[in-house]
mmCIF file of C-alpha atoms in Angstrom:
data_model
loop_
_atom_site.group_PDB
_atom_site.id
_atom_site.type_symbol
_atom_site.label_atom_id
_atom_site.label_comp_id
_atom_site.label_asym_id
_atom_site.label_seq_id
_atom_site.Cartn_x
_atom_site.Cartn_y
_atom_site.Cartn_z
ATOM 1 C CA UNK A 1 -23.819 16.528 36.288
ATOM 2 C CA UNK A 2 -21.774 19.090 34.660
ATOM 3 C CA UNK A 3 -18.193 16.887 35.228
ATOM 4 C CA UNK A 4 -20.515 13.055 33.058
ATOM 5 C CA UNK A 5 -21.309 16.411 30.406
ATOM 6 C CA UNK A 6 -18.132 17.400 29.940
ATOM 7 C CA UNK A 7 -16.555 14.147 29.930
ATOM 8 C CA UNK A 8 -19.034 13.070 27.090
ATOM 9 C CA UNK A 9 -17.807 15.605 24.849
ATOM 10 C CA UNK A 10 -14.062 15.238 26.019
ATOM 11 C CA UNK A 11 -14.319 11.162 24.534
ATOM 12 C CA UNK A 12 -16.913 12.237 21.975
ATOM 13 C CA UNK A 13 -14.302 14.581 20.419
ATOM 14 C CA UNK A 14 -11.397 11.849 20.973
ATOM 15 C CA UNK A 15 -13.611 9.683 18.876
ATOM 16 C CA UNK A 16 -14.437 12.060 16.408
ATOM 17 C CA UNK A 17 -10.597 12.538 16.283
ATOM 18 C CA UNK A 18 -9.605 8.259 15.907
ATOM 19 C CA UNK A 19 -11.523 7.733 12.684
ATOM 20 C CA UNK A 20 -10.593 10.890 10.903
ATOM 21 C CA UNK A 21 -6.966 10.374 11.664
ATOM 22 C CA UNK A 22 -6.672 7.008 11.508
ATOM 23 C CA UNK A 23 -9.349 4.779 9.758
ATOM 24 C CA UNK A 24 -8.092 3.918 6.569
ATOM 25 C CA UNK A 25 -9.266 5.787 3.664
ATOM 26 C CA UNK A 26 -10.082 3.718 0.472
ATOM 27 C CA UNK A 27 -7.382 5.664 -2.291
ATOM 28 C CA UNK A 28 -8.689 5.518 -6.349
ATOM 29 C CA UNK A 29 -6.684 4.890 -9.330
ATOM 30 C CA UNK A 30 -6.626 5.184 -12.647
ATOM 31 C CA UNK A 31 -4.042 2.871 -13.570
ATOM 32 C CA UNK A 32 -3.696 -1.400 -11.999
ATOM 33 C CA UNK A 33 -0.651 -2.425 -10.714
ATOM 34 C CA UNK A 34 0.506 -5.827 -12.398
ATOM 35 C CA UNK A 35 0.747 -7.978 -9.633
ATOM 36 C CA UNK A 36 4.120 -10.656 -10.502
ATOM 37 C CA UNK A 37 4.388 -12.835 -6.952
ATOM 38 C CA UNK A 38 2.737 -14.124 -3.822
ATOM 39 C CA UNK A 39 4.874 -15.118 -1.588
ATOM 40 C CA UNK A 40 2.269 -18.723 0.191
ATOM 41 C CA UNK A 41 4.428 -18.230 3.141
ATOM 42 C CA UNK A 42 4.664 -14.878 4.363
ATOM 43 C CA UNK A 43 1.403 -13.318 1.933
ATOM 44 C CA UNK A 44 3.221 -10.515 0.937
ATOM 45 C CA UNK A 45 3.382 -9.142 -2.468
ATOM 46 C CA UNK A 46 5.270 -8.318 -4.809
ATOM 47 C CA UNK A 47 3.895 -5.476 -7.970
ATOM 48 C CA UNK A 48 4.676 -3.476 -11.053
ATOM 49 C CA UNK A 49 3.119 -0.453 -11.557
ATOM 50 C CA UNK A 50 4.663 1.324 -13.896
ATOM 51 C CA UNK A 51 2.715 4.394 -15.307
ATOM 52 C CA UNK A 52 5.801 5.910 -17.539
ATOM 53 C CA UNK A 53 6.738 2.425 -19.416
ATOM 54 C CA UNK A 54 10.500 2.172 -18.550
ATOM 55 C CA UNK A 55 10.143 -1.542 -18.022
ATOM 56 C CA UNK A 56 8.666 -4.748 -20.227
ATOM 57 C CA UNK A 57 8.906 -8.035 -19.718
ATOM 58 C CA UNK A 58 11.169 -7.924 -22.611
ATOM 59 C CA UNK A 59 13.662 -5.381 -21.365
ATOM 60 C CA UNK A 60 17.152 -7.325 -20.124
ATOM 61 C CA UNK A 61 16.697 -7.012 -16.898
ATOM 62 C CA UNK A 62 13.173 -7.391 -15.976
ATOM 63 C CA UNK A 63 13.372 -10.817 -14.880
ATOM 64 C CA UNK A 64 16.499 -9.994 -12.909
ATOM 65 C CA UNK A 65 14.246 -7.593 -11.153
ATOM 66 C CA UNK A 66 11.311 -9.333 -10.554
ATOM 67 C CA UNK A 67 13.286 -12.056 -9.464
ATOM 68 C CA UNK A 68 15.167 -9.990 -6.687
ATOM 69 C CA UNK A 69 11.348 -9.002 -5.714
ATOM 70 C CA UNK A 70 10.713 -12.070 -5.158
ATOM 71 C CA UNK A 71 13.230 -12.221 -3.192
ATOM 72 C CA UNK A 72 12.100 -9.622 -0.694
ATOM 73 C CA UNK A 73 8.494 -10.150 -0.136
ATOM 74 C CA UNK A 74 10.676 -13.113 2.590
ATOM 75 C CA UNK A 75 10.530 -9.698 4.553
ATOM 76 C CA UNK A 76 7.562 -7.833 2.779
ATOM 77 C CA UNK A 77 5.744 -5.921 -0.025
ATOM 78 C CA UNK A 78 7.787 -4.629 -1.607
ATOM 79 C CA UNK A 79 6.713 -2.155 -5.667
ATOM 80 C CA UNK A 80 8.333 -1.063 -8.242
ATOM 81 C CA UNK A 81 6.882 2.304 -8.952
ATOM 82 C CA UNK A 82 6.333 4.945 -12.115
ATOM 83 C CA UNK A 83 4.826 7.691 -13.105
ATOM 84 C CA UNK A 84 4.132 9.759 -16.453
ATOM 85 C CA UNK A 85 3.248 13.224 -14.847
#
């Protein structure tokens, strides 16, 4: 009987640790990212989150950067992120 109780405690502990470390937690951000492209074949996206306002659609290199980001979506998600903190 005691062995069954200890196994139950271990299983409960394992489940609690699993939930604590492996269940994703949603983070809330005050900033919204701009999705510039979503690859229909892979489902991966190119996203810009520019809090520091380092680049805009009127900048000289914006189109070149976004084109390179589009190419990367064949392999995974890609993001340009800047922070103003």
